[in-house]
């Protein structure tokens, strides 16, 4: 059996470090020249991606420095609007586009477009020529479509054995793989934007095919005593994927190739990207406000159910993220690919879960409430994981 050296862009053997001719390690035991011992003449050690100057607090923009504060303020504003502004929930749900809430759709599209514009689509075909990318894709599919949904199924039964509606809503959240907010979390953690775009595209296609049968299997077959009937339309799933991924992805591809053709790569990267980049976080904050405003009153009035649903969600996000991260590091993946795998596995497509729950069980059902609680817990937990993984890698190191 022949062996080939893995592509260093995708794979890093565990425990080994590769040096270029100009980066040979220094053997301190053989240094005799006092000038070489001069600290001012020695280069500082290289740092992992999230420990570089870009990740330090002072180098961040004012907006990025206090991102956690802005997100919690957005959550607070949303809850206050939902509880003190009359009929705001009904108003936000009146405008729909193919049964998708227009205010939420606008926020997600604004959030995704700037990130997708950074993907180098013109060179993606080279990535698929490497064997290692197919290995990583197989790993991602196994985690996203086997491990994560089964883990959520187990958690839903362990935490909510007596609440059929809430349990079924959690199952829908676990099956719906993220194709939107994962781009934000991955960007904040310095993951690979190109690789994240590939995983999002793969999960989107698989979601159209697998979401309905897996959901029906978990809800109807694995729970034959269920008192509720559920039908999931493939068109509902396909519409959600088409709107939340197809529109911003198509717009980003057209924008990139058009501007690169009319101007130059230098103009695109140094002029255009800095102008649109802040809009991804603006879109995130807007989406959070809309979500919490539309469900704020219900969340407050049904706080016991919200707490019961929150517990398995916190366990799910945390365990799936760190388990995937540990496995990726043991397998020798580079940091930017390992963290992308982890956030992809731990994130969920809340809009799809909510849309299916509302269509199948009704807007006032326990299933819809559980699906709605999903993003309310996911946002603060995954934000905490962003800061946590950046701190961990800065302390322990991971190239």
mmCIF file of C-alpha atoms in Angstrom:
data_model
loop_
_atom_site.group_PDB
_atom_site.id
_atom_site.type_symbol
_atom_site.label_atom_id
_atom_site.label_comp_id
_atom_site.label_asym_id
_atom_site.label_seq_id
_atom_site.Cartn_x
_atom_site.Cartn_y
_atom_site.Cartn_z
ATOM 1 C CA UNK A 1 0.000 0.000 0.000
ATOM 2 C CA UNK A 2 1.466 3.312 -1.069
ATOM 3 C CA UNK A 3 1.505 6.297 1.235
ATOM 4 C CA UNK A 4 1.304 9.971 0.384
ATOM 5 C CA UNK A 5 2.131 13.011 2.422
ATOM 6 C CA UNK A 6 -1.077 14.767 3.519
ATOM 7 C CA UNK A 7 -1.678 18.272 2.358
ATOM 8 C CA UNK A 8 -0.253 20.573 5.072
ATOM 9 C CA UNK A 9 -3.027 23.078 4.399
ATOM 10 C CA UNK A 10 -5.599 20.626 5.720
ATOM 11 C CA UNK A 11 -3.710 18.258 7.988
ATOM 12 C CA UNK A 12 -1.083 18.533 10.661
ATOM 13 C CA UNK A 13 0.303 15.292 12.164
ATOM 14 C CA UNK A 14 -0.225 15.317 15.915
ATOM 15 C CA UNK A 15 2.822 16.057 17.955
ATOM 16 C CA UNK A 16 4.974 17.068 14.992
ATOM 17 C CA UNK A 17 6.037 20.461 13.732
ATOM 18 C CA UNK A 18 7.292 21.131 10.233
ATOM 19 C CA UNK A 19 9.954 23.816 9.753
ATOM 20 C CA UNK A 20 10.888 25.527 6.557
ATOM 21 C CA UNK A 21 14.624 25.999 5.892
ATOM 22 C CA UNK A 22 14.433 29.462 7.385
ATOM 23 C CA UNK A 23 12.581 28.255 10.466
ATOM 24 C CA UNK A 24 14.929 25.564 11.808
ATOM 25 C CA UNK A 25 14.559 25.104 15.563
ATOM 26 C CA UNK A 26 17.338 26.544 17.676
ATOM 27 C CA UNK A 27 19.269 24.202 19.944
ATOM 28 C CA UNK A 28 19.958 26.319 22.980
ATOM 29 C CA UNK A 29 22.628 23.893 24.205
ATOM 30 C CA UNK A 30 24.901 24.683 21.256
ATOM 31 C CA UNK A 31 24.661 28.453 21.369
ATOM 32 C CA UNK A 32 28.006 29.969 22.366
ATOM 33 C CA UNK A 33 27.948 33.336 20.676
ATOM 34 C CA UNK A 34 26.819 35.932 23.187
ATOM 35 C CA UNK A 35 25.277 38.015 20.453
ATOM 36 C CA UNK A 36 22.900 35.147 19.685
ATOM 37 C CA UNK A 37 21.789 35.206 23.309
ATOM 38 C CA UNK A 38 20.814 38.831 23.033
ATOM 39 C CA UNK A 39 17.029 38.896 23.484
ATOM 40 C CA UNK A 40 16.777 41.902 21.189
ATOM 41 C CA UNK A 41 18.270 39.879 18.304
ATOM 42 C CA UNK A 42 16.102 36.829 18.724
ATOM 43 C CA UNK A 43 12.754 36.425 16.972
ATOM 44 C CA UNK A 44 9.750 35.831 19.192
ATOM 45 C CA UNK A 45 8.138 32.370 18.999
ATOM 46 C CA UNK A 46 5.291 31.937 16.546
ATOM 47 C CA UNK A 47 1.802 31.925 17.960
ATOM 48 C CA UNK A 48 -1.258 29.894 17.035
ATOM 49 C CA UNK A 49 -3.859 31.629 14.845
ATOM 50 C CA UNK A 50 -6.104 32.780 17.668
ATOM 51 C CA UNK A 51 -3.150 33.994 19.749
ATOM 52 C CA UNK A 52 -1.823 36.334 17.078
ATOM 53 C CA UNK A 53 -2.124 40.080 17.444
ATOM 54 C CA UNK A 54 -5.374 39.997 15.540
ATOM 55 C CA UNK A 55 -7.006 38.165 18.412
ATOM 56 C CA UNK A 56 -5.774 40.424 21.187
ATOM 57 C CA UNK A 57 -8.258 42.734 22.794
ATOM 58 C CA UNK A 58 -6.519 45.980 21.909
ATOM 59 C CA UNK A 59 -6.212 45.149 18.205
ATOM 60 C CA UNK A 60 -9.950 44.605 17.776
ATOM 61 C CA UNK A 61 -12.304 47.318 16.609
ATOM 62 C CA UNK A 62 -14.525 48.982 19.197
ATOM 63 C CA UNK A 63 -17.502 47.016 17.875
ATOM 64 C CA UNK A 64 -15.683 43.670 18.099
ATOM 65 C CA UNK A 65 -14.136 44.346 21.504
ATOM 66 C CA UNK A 66 -17.513 44.457 23.213
ATOM 67 C CA UNK A 67 -19.391 41.994 21.006
ATOM 68 C CA UNK A 68 -20.638 39.996 23.995
ATOM 69 C CA UNK A 69 -22.078 43.204 25.492
ATOM 70 C CA UNK A 70 -23.834 44.135 22.230
ATOM 71 C CA UNK A 71 -25.349 40.648 21.920
ATOM 72 C CA UNK A 72 -26.711 40.638 25.473
ATOM 73 C CA UNK A 73 -28.057 44.164 24.978
ATOM 74 C CA UNK A 74 -29.783 42.967 21.796
ATOM 75 C CA UNK A 75 -31.317 40.073 23.745
ATOM 76 C CA UNK A 76 -32.490 42.436 26.491
ATOM 77 C CA UNK A 77 -33.970 44.902 23.989
ATOM 78 C CA UNK A 78 -35.793 42.058 22.253
ATOM 79 C CA UNK A 79 -37.302 40.739 25.479
ATOM 80 C CA UNK A 80 -38.400 44.239 26.526
ATOM 81 C CA UNK A 81 -39.983 44.882 23.136
ATOM 82 C CA UNK A 82 -41.757 41.541 23.223
ATOM 83 C CA UNK A 83 -43.252 42.194 26.656
ATOM 84 C CA UNK A 84 -44.023 45.921 26.559
ATOM 85 C CA UNK A 85 -44.863 46.719 22.926
ATOM 86 C CA UNK A 86 -48.431 45.586 22.172
ATOM 87 C CA UNK A 87 -48.908 43.068 19.356
ATOM 88 C CA UNK A 88 -45.260 43.192 18.272
ATOM 89 C CA UNK A 89 -45.105 39.413 17.921
ATOM 90 C CA UNK A 90 -48.118 39.356 15.598
ATOM 91 C CA UNK A 91 -46.695 42.246 13.573
ATOM 92 C CA UNK A 92 -43.350 40.499 13.084
ATOM 93 C CA UNK A 93 -45.056 37.314 11.910
ATOM 94 C CA UNK A 94 -47.438 39.022 9.475
ATOM 95 C CA UNK A 95 -44.855 39.560 6.783
ATOM 96 C CA UNK A 96 -43.828 36.227 5.274
ATOM 97 C CA UNK A 97 -41.927 35.183 2.170
ATOM 98 C CA UNK A 98 -42.708 31.585 1.173
ATOM 99 C CA UNK A 99 -43.902 30.986 4.773
ATOM 100 C CA UNK A 100 -40.649 32.409 6.151
ATOM 101 C CA UNK A 101 -40.702 35.438 8.458
ATOM 102 C CA UNK A 102 -39.477 38.411 6.415
ATOM 103 C CA UNK A 103 -37.829 40.275 9.349
ATOM 104 C CA UNK A 104 -35.823 37.169 10.310
ATOM 105 C CA UNK A 105 -35.015 36.397 6.674
ATOM 106 C CA UNK A 106 -33.669 39.920 6.130
ATOM 107 C CA UNK A 107 -31.453 39.668 9.202
ATOM 108 C CA UNK A 108 -30.008 36.303 8.211
ATOM 109 C CA UNK A 109 -29.365 37.404 4.629
ATOM 110 C CA UNK A 110 -27.566 40.578 5.765
ATOM 111 C CA UNK A 111 -25.581 38.502 8.257
ATOM 112 C CA UNK A 112 -24.446 35.851 5.751
ATOM 113 C CA UNK A 113 -23.698 37.922 2.645
ATOM 114 C CA UNK A 114 -20.473 39.686 3.813
ATOM 115 C CA UNK A 115 -18.971 36.417 5.086
ATOM 116 C CA UNK A 116 -19.791 34.531 1.889
ATOM 117 C CA UNK A 117 -18.220 37.341 -0.142
ATOM 118 C CA UNK A 118 -14.858 36.480 1.448
ATOM 119 C CA UNK A 119 -14.850 32.893 0.162
ATOM 120 C CA UNK A 120 -12.417 32.287 -2.719
ATOM 121 C CA UNK A 121 -14.809 30.493 -5.049
ATOM 122 C CA UNK A 122 -12.372 30.653 -7.941
ATOM 123 C CA UNK A 123 -9.970 28.325 -6.139
ATOM 124 C CA UNK A 124 -12.362 25.955 -4.366
ATOM 125 C CA UNK A 125 -11.994 23.343 -7.102
ATOM 126 C CA UNK A 126 -8.382 22.865 -6.054
ATOM 127 C CA UNK A 127 -9.485 21.925 -2.549
ATOM 128 C CA UNK A 128 -11.543 18.989 -3.798
ATOM 129 C CA UNK A 129 -8.506 17.560 -5.565
ATOM 130 C CA UNK A 130 -7.012 16.661 -2.192
ATOM 131 C CA UNK A 131 -7.812 13.339 -0.563
ATOM 132 C CA UNK A 132 -7.786 14.870 2.915
ATOM 133 C CA UNK A 133 -10.746 17.158 2.193
ATOM 134 C CA UNK A 134 -12.893 14.135 1.395
ATOM 135 C CA UNK A 135 -11.838 12.497 4.660
ATOM 136 C CA UNK A 136 -12.818 15.627 6.566
ATOM 137 C CA UNK A 137 -16.133 15.853 4.732
ATOM 138 C CA UNK A 138 -16.910 12.238 5.630
ATOM 139 C CA UNK A 139 -16.096 13.027 9.271
ATOM 140 C CA UNK A 140 -18.353 16.104 9.176
ATOM 141 C CA UNK A 141 -21.271 14.182 7.668
ATOM 142 C CA UNK A 142 -20.970 11.469 10.330
ATOM 143 C CA UNK A 143 -20.925 13.999 13.186
ATOM 144 C CA UNK A 144 -23.680 16.233 11.795
ATOM 145 C CA UNK A 145 -26.113 13.603 10.574
ATOM 146 C CA UNK A 146 -25.524 10.650 12.904
ATOM 147 C CA UNK A 147 -23.823 11.620 16.168
ATOM 148 C CA UNK A 148 -25.406 15.033 16.843
ATOM 149 C CA UNK A 149 -29.057 14.113 16.063
ATOM 150 C CA UNK A 150 -28.811 10.884 18.084
ATOM 151 C CA UNK A 151 -27.256 12.755 20.991
ATOM 152 C CA UNK A 152 -30.101 15.286 20.969
ATOM 153 C CA UNK A 153 -32.611 12.418 20.773
ATOM 154 C CA UNK A 154 -31.084 10.879 23.894
ATOM 155 C CA UNK A 155 -31.012 14.217 25.735
ATOM 156 C CA UNK A 156 -34.644 14.966 24.865
ATOM 157 C CA UNK A 157 -35.781 11.674 26.393
ATOM 158 C CA UNK A 158 -33.468 12.012 29.410
ATOM 159 C CA UNK A 159 -34.573 15.557 30.308
ATOM 160 C CA UNK A 160 -38.180 15.578 29.030
ATOM 161 C CA UNK A 161 -39.643 12.070 29.347
ATOM 162 C CA UNK A 162 -43.011 13.488 30.490
ATOM 163 C CA UNK A 163 -43.258 16.376 27.996
ATOM 164 C CA UNK A 164 -43.968 14.965 24.551
ATOM 165 C CA UNK A 165 -44.387 18.316 22.798
ATOM 166 C CA UNK A 166 -41.209 19.889 24.159
ATOM 167 C CA UNK A 167 -39.317 16.678 23.457
ATOM 168 C CA UNK A 168 -40.403 16.637 19.820
ATOM 169 C CA UNK A 169 -39.444 20.279 19.394
ATOM 170 C CA UNK A 170 -35.951 19.507 20.684
ATOM 171 C CA UNK A 171 -35.659 16.607 18.256
ATOM 172 C CA UNK A 172 -36.430 18.935 15.352
ATOM 173 C CA UNK A 173 -33.715 21.335 16.553
ATOM 174 C CA UNK A 174 -31.196 18.494 16.748
ATOM 175 C CA UNK A 175 -31.870 17.299 13.206
ATOM 176 C CA UNK A 176 -31.759 20.782 11.614
ATOM 177 C CA UNK A 177 -28.110 21.460 10.750
ATOM 178 C CA UNK A 178 -26.951 25.066 10.730
ATOM 179 C CA UNK A 179 -26.401 26.902 7.441
ATOM 180 C CA UNK A 180 -26.334 30.509 8.676
ATOM 181 C CA UNK A 181 -25.076 31.499 12.132
ATOM 182 C CA UNK A 182 -22.237 28.981 11.989
ATOM 183 C CA UNK A 183 -20.549 31.390 9.578
ATOM 184 C CA UNK A 184 -20.556 34.050 12.303
ATOM 185 C CA UNK A 185 -19.234 31.779 15.073
ATOM 186 C CA UNK A 186 -16.576 30.377 12.761
ATOM 187 C CA UNK A 187 -15.464 33.874 11.738
ATOM 188 C CA UNK A 188 -15.226 35.057 15.351
ATOM 189 C CA UNK A 189 -13.123 32.014 16.290
ATOM 190 C CA UNK A 190 -10.740 32.490 13.326
ATOM 191 C CA UNK A 191 -11.861 29.333 11.562
ATOM 192 C CA UNK A 192 -11.490 28.717 7.835
ATOM 193 C CA UNK A 193 -14.111 30.680 5.874
ATOM 194 C CA UNK A 194 -13.560 28.645 2.699
ATOM 195 C CA UNK A 195 -13.886 25.307 4.478
ATOM 196 C CA UNK A 196 -16.933 26.527 6.419
ATOM 197 C CA UNK A 197 -18.617 27.497 3.134
ATOM 198 C CA UNK A 198 -18.004 23.970 1.827
ATOM 199 C CA UNK A 199 -19.515 22.364 4.931
ATOM 200 C CA UNK A 200 -22.507 24.705 4.807
ATOM 201 C CA UNK A 201 -23.140 23.814 1.156
ATOM 202 C CA UNK A 202 -22.867 20.066 1.852
ATOM 203 C CA UNK A 203 -25.169 20.258 4.885
ATOM 204 C CA UNK A 204 -27.681 22.295 2.892
ATOM 205 C CA UNK A 205 -27.963 19.634 0.197
ATOM 206 C CA UNK A 206 -28.146 16.818 2.745
ATOM 207 C CA UNK A 207 -30.730 18.764 4.747
ATOM 208 C CA UNK A 208 -33.139 18.782 1.815
ATOM 209 C CA UNK A 209 -32.855 14.995 1.553
ATOM 210 C CA UNK A 210 -32.400 13.843 5.163
ATOM 211 C CA UNK A 211 -34.240 16.262 7.463
ATOM 212 C CA UNK A 212 -37.740 14.905 6.842
ATOM 213 C CA UNK A 213 -37.005 11.133 7.058
ATOM 214 C CA UNK A 214 -34.752 11.464 10.129
ATOM 215 C CA UNK A 215 -37.305 13.647 11.931
ATOM 216 C CA UNK A 216 -40.117 11.215 11.157
ATOM 217 C CA UNK A 217 -37.953 8.288 12.256
ATOM 218 C CA UNK A 218 -37.130 9.883 15.612
ATOM 219 C CA UNK A 219 -40.635 11.210 16.353
ATOM 220 C CA UNK A 220 -42.922 8.508 14.971
ATOM 221 C CA UNK A 221 -40.934 5.265 14.766
ATOM 222 C CA UNK A 222 -38.805 5.653 17.887
ATOM 223 C CA UNK A 223 -41.887 6.820 19.834
ATOM 224 C CA UNK A 224 -44.749 4.579 18.639
ATOM 225 C CA UNK A 225 -46.939 5.667 21.574
ATOM 226 C CA UNK A 226 -46.850 9.294 20.477
ATOM 227 C CA UNK A 227 -50.276 10.925 20.559
ATOM 228 C CA UNK A 228 -49.433 13.419 17.823
ATOM 229 C CA UNK A 229 -49.178 12.907 14.111
ATOM 230 C CA UNK A 230 -46.554 14.749 12.109
ATOM 231 C CA UNK A 231 -46.038 15.317 8.424
ATOM 232 C CA UNK A 232 -42.979 17.177 7.166
ATOM 233 C CA UNK A 233 -43.006 18.598 3.671
ATOM 234 C CA UNK A 234 -39.833 18.389 1.613
ATOM 235 C CA UNK A 235 -40.830 21.687 0.009
ATOM 236 C CA UNK A 236 -40.730 23.425 3.419
ATOM 237 C CA UNK A 237 -37.174 22.244 3.991
ATOM 238 C CA UNK A 238 -36.055 23.058 0.445
ATOM 239 C CA UNK A 239 -37.597 26.538 0.651
ATOM 240 C CA UNK A 240 -35.799 27.314 3.908
ATOM 241 C CA UNK A 241 -32.461 26.169 2.494
ATOM 242 C CA UNK A 242 -33.022 28.030 -0.765
ATOM 243 C CA UNK A 243 -33.821 31.316 0.944
ATOM 244 C CA UNK A 244 -31.240 31.297 3.706
ATOM 245 C CA UNK A 245 -28.367 29.886 1.681
ATOM 246 C CA UNK A 246 -29.239 30.186 -2.007
ATOM 247 C CA UNK A 247 -29.922 33.929 -2.079
ATOM 248 C CA UNK A 248 -26.850 35.169 -0.141
ATOM 249 C CA UNK A 249 -24.584 32.550 -1.747
ATOM 250 C CA UNK A 250 -25.698 33.478 -5.258
ATOM 251 C CA UNK A 251 -25.351 37.179 -4.506
ATOM 252 C CA UNK A 252 -21.880 36.671 -3.044
ATOM 253 C CA UNK A 253 -20.653 34.650 -6.040
ATOM 254 C CA UNK A 254 -21.955 37.219 -8.529
ATOM 255 C CA UNK A 255 -20.480 40.079 -6.501
ATOM 256 C CA UNK A 256 -17.037 38.487 -6.190
ATOM 257 C CA UNK A 257 -16.584 37.517 -9.838
ATOM 258 C CA UNK A 258 -18.037 40.794 -11.112
ATOM 259 C CA UNK A 259 -15.814 43.030 -8.978
ATOM 260 C CA UNK A 260 -12.713 40.920 -9.605
ATOM 261 C CA UNK A 261 -13.378 41.191 -13.345
ATOM 262 C CA UNK A 262 -14.118 44.935 -13.327
ATOM 263 C CA UNK A 263 -11.460 46.004 -10.844
ATOM 264 C CA UNK A 264 -8.785 43.918 -9.131
ATOM 265 C CA UNK A 265 -8.175 41.582 -6.216
ATOM 266 C CA UNK A 266 -6.495 44.424 -4.359
ATOM 267 C CA UNK A 267 -9.576 46.649 -4.718
ATOM 268 C CA UNK A 268 -11.886 43.801 -3.707
ATOM 269 C CA UNK A 269 -9.947 42.783 -0.585
ATOM 270 C CA UNK A 270 -8.820 46.220 0.631
ATOM 271 C CA UNK A 271 -11.711 48.456 -0.417
ATOM 272 C CA UNK A 272 -14.913 46.461 -0.855
ATOM 273 C CA UNK A 273 -14.600 43.856 1.927
ATOM 274 C CA UNK A 274 -13.862 46.395 4.702
ATOM 275 C CA UNK A 275 -17.033 48.301 3.723
ATOM 276 C CA UNK A 276 -19.402 45.313 3.910
ATOM 277 C CA UNK A 277 -17.680 43.334 6.705
ATOM 278 C CA UNK A 278 -19.377 45.131 9.647
ATOM 279 C CA UNK A 279 -22.808 44.292 8.241
ATOM 280 C CA UNK A 280 -22.491 40.627 9.219
ATOM 281 C CA UNK A 281 -22.468 41.501 12.926
ATOM 282 C CA UNK A 282 -25.121 44.185 12.425
ATOM 283 C CA UNK A 283 -27.303 41.522 10.820
ATOM 284 C CA UNK A 284 -26.631 39.191 13.762
ATOM 285 C CA UNK A 285 -27.705 41.792 16.330
ATOM 286 C CA UNK A 286 -30.800 42.688 14.325
ATOM 287 C CA UNK A 287 -31.777 39.004 14.024
ATOM 288 C CA UNK A 288 -31.360 38.497 17.775
ATOM 289 C CA UNK A 289 -33.596 41.491 18.536
ATOM 290 C CA UNK A 290 -36.297 40.211 16.169
ATOM 291 C CA UNK A 291 -36.161 36.671 17.579
ATOM 292 C CA UNK A 292 -36.398 37.760 21.199
ATOM 293 C CA UNK A 293 -39.064 40.371 20.430
ATOM 294 C CA UNK A 294 -41.270 37.866 18.603
ATOM 295 C CA UNK A 295 -41.079 35.279 21.398
ATOM 296 C CA UNK A 296 -40.187 37.385 24.448
ATOM 297 C CA UNK A 297 -43.640 37.391 26.038
ATOM 298 C CA UNK A 298 -44.123 33.661 25.625
ATOM 299 C CA UNK A 299 -40.668 32.906 26.989
ATOM 300 C CA UNK A 300 -41.319 34.992 30.119
ATOM 301 C CA UNK A 301 -44.819 33.591 30.714
ATOM 302 C CA UNK A 302 -43.735 29.952 30.251
ATOM 303 C CA UNK A 303 -40.465 30.216 32.109
ATOM 304 C CA UNK A 304 -40.687 26.711 33.616
ATOM 305 C CA UNK A 305 -40.922 25.087 30.187
ATOM 306 C CA UNK A 306 -38.139 27.328 28.909
ATOM 307 C CA UNK A 307 -35.832 26.274 31.758
ATOM 308 C CA UNK A 308 -36.572 22.593 31.169
ATOM 309 C CA UNK A 309 -35.771 22.936 27.475
ATOM 310 C CA UNK A 310 -32.678 25.041 28.157
ATOM 311 C CA UNK A 311 -30.913 22.371 30.210
ATOM 312 C CA UNK A 312 -30.552 19.739 27.443
ATOM 313 C CA UNK A 313 -29.714 22.452 24.908
ATOM 314 C CA UNK A 314 -26.802 23.733 27.007
ATOM 315 C CA UNK A 315 -25.513 20.178 27.419
ATOM 316 C CA UNK A 316 -25.940 19.512 23.698
ATOM 317 C CA UNK A 317 -24.089 22.604 22.448
ATOM 318 C CA UNK A 318 -21.226 22.227 24.918
ATOM 319 C CA UNK A 319 -20.643 18.481 24.644
ATOM 320 C CA UNK A 320 -20.925 18.287 20.854
ATOM 321 C CA UNK A 321 -18.575 21.241 20.423
ATOM 322 C CA UNK A 322 -15.821 20.053 22.745
ATOM 323 C CA UNK A 323 -16.117 16.396 21.743
ATOM 324 C CA UNK A 324 -15.680 17.324 18.079
ATOM 325 C CA UNK A 325 -12.830 19.699 18.921
ATOM 326 C CA UNK A 326 -10.942 17.047 20.908
ATOM 327 C CA UNK A 327 -11.352 14.441 18.169
ATOM 328 C CA UNK A 328 -10.175 16.901 15.508
ATOM 329 C CA UNK A 329 -7.080 17.750 17.523
ATOM 330 C CA UNK A 330 -6.308 14.065 18.139
ATOM 331 C CA UNK A 331 -6.663 13.413 14.406
ATOM 332 C CA UNK A 332 -4.117 16.152 13.723
ATOM 333 C CA UNK A 333 -6.374 18.711 12.022
ATOM 334 C CA UNK A 334 -5.111 22.273 11.937
ATOM 335 C CA UNK A 335 -6.837 24.700 14.287
ATOM 336 C CA UNK A 336 -8.792 26.560 11.613
ATOM 337 C CA UNK A 337 -10.286 23.298 10.323
ATOM 338 C CA UNK A 338 -10.863 21.737 13.733
ATOM 339 C CA UNK A 339 -12.756 24.762 15.047
ATOM 340 C CA UNK A 340 -14.811 24.943 11.833
ATOM 341 C CA UNK A 341 -15.812 21.297 12.249
ATOM 342 C CA UNK A 342 -16.754 21.918 15.879
ATOM 343 C CA UNK A 343 -18.969 24.953 15.331
ATOM 344 C CA UNK A 344 -20.639 23.287 12.345
ATOM 345 C CA UNK A 345 -21.495 20.275 14.509
ATOM 346 C CA UNK A 346 -22.717 22.331 17.484
ATOM 347 C CA UNK A 347 -24.856 24.832 15.535
ATOM 348 C CA UNK A 348 -28.420 24.292 14.348
ATOM 349 C CA UNK A 349 -30.787 25.702 11.758
ATOM 350 C CA UNK A 350 -33.292 27.223 14.181
ATOM 351 C CA UNK A 351 -35.382 28.892 11.471
ATOM 352 C CA UNK A 352 -36.018 25.538 9.769
ATOM 353 C CA UNK A 353 -36.879 23.867 13.083
ATOM 354 C CA UNK A 354 -39.307 26.674 13.963
ATOM 355 C CA UNK A 355 -40.895 26.656 10.489
ATOM 356 C CA UNK A 356 -41.455 22.888 10.565
ATOM 357 C CA UNK A 357 -42.749 22.936 14.156
ATOM 358 C CA UNK A 358 -45.239 25.707 13.360
ATOM 359 C CA UNK A 359 -46.382 24.028 10.126
ATOM 360 C CA UNK A 360 -46.766 20.585 11.701
ATOM 361 C CA UNK A 361 -48.032 21.383 15.200
ATOM 362 C CA UNK A 362 -49.163 25.027 15.222
ATOM 363 C CA UNK A 363 -47.664 28.335 16.355
ATOM 364 C CA UNK A 364 -48.873 27.923 19.960
ATOM 365 C CA UNK A 365 -47.682 24.336 20.358
ATOM 366 C CA UNK A 366 -45.055 23.108 22.802
ATOM 367 C CA UNK A 367 -43.021 21.914 19.814
ATOM 368 C CA UNK A 368 -42.875 25.484 18.463
ATOM 369 C CA UNK A 369 -41.905 26.805 21.911
ATOM 370 C CA UNK A 370 -39.028 24.312 22.221
ATOM 371 C CA UNK A 371 -37.783 25.139 18.728
ATOM 372 C CA UNK A 372 -37.945 28.853 19.566
ATOM 373 C CA UNK A 373 -35.925 28.423 22.751
ATOM 374 C CA UNK A 374 -33.162 26.843 20.625
ATOM 375 C CA UNK A 375 -31.622 30.056 19.246
ATOM 376 C CA UNK A 376 -32.236 31.916 22.519
ATOM 377 C CA UNK A 377 -29.869 29.433 24.210
ATOM 378 C CA UNK A 378 -27.572 28.852 21.222
ATOM 379 C CA UNK A 379 -26.552 32.499 20.848
ATOM 380 C CA UNK A 380 -25.085 33.066 24.355
ATOM 381 C CA UNK A 381 -23.681 29.519 24.677
ATOM 382 C CA UNK A 382 -21.865 29.526 21.337
ATOM 383 C CA UNK A 383 -20.616 33.054 21.927
ATOM 384 C CA UNK A 384 -19.133 31.774 25.177
ATOM 385 C CA UNK A 385 -17.566 28.858 23.288
ATOM 386 C CA UNK A 386 -15.969 31.319 20.842
ATOM 387 C CA UNK A 387 -14.213 33.130 23.657
ATOM 388 C CA UNK A 388 -13.476 29.873 25.450
ATOM 389 C CA UNK A 389 -11.767 28.172 22.526
ATOM 390 C CA UNK A 390 -9.742 31.275 21.677
ATOM 391 C CA UNK A 391 -8.530 31.506 25.285
ATOM 392 C CA UNK A 392 -7.733 27.779 25.446
ATOM 393 C CA UNK A 393 -5.721 27.749 22.241
ATOM 394 C CA UNK A 394 -3.872 30.898 23.214
ATOM 395 C CA UNK A 395 -2.792 29.213 26.456
ATOM 396 C CA UNK A 396 -2.144 25.682 25.156
ATOM 397 C CA UNK A 397 -1.235 26.357 21.526
ATOM 398 C CA UNK A 398 -2.624 24.817 18.355
ATOM 399 C CA UNK A 399 -1.220 25.678 14.923
#
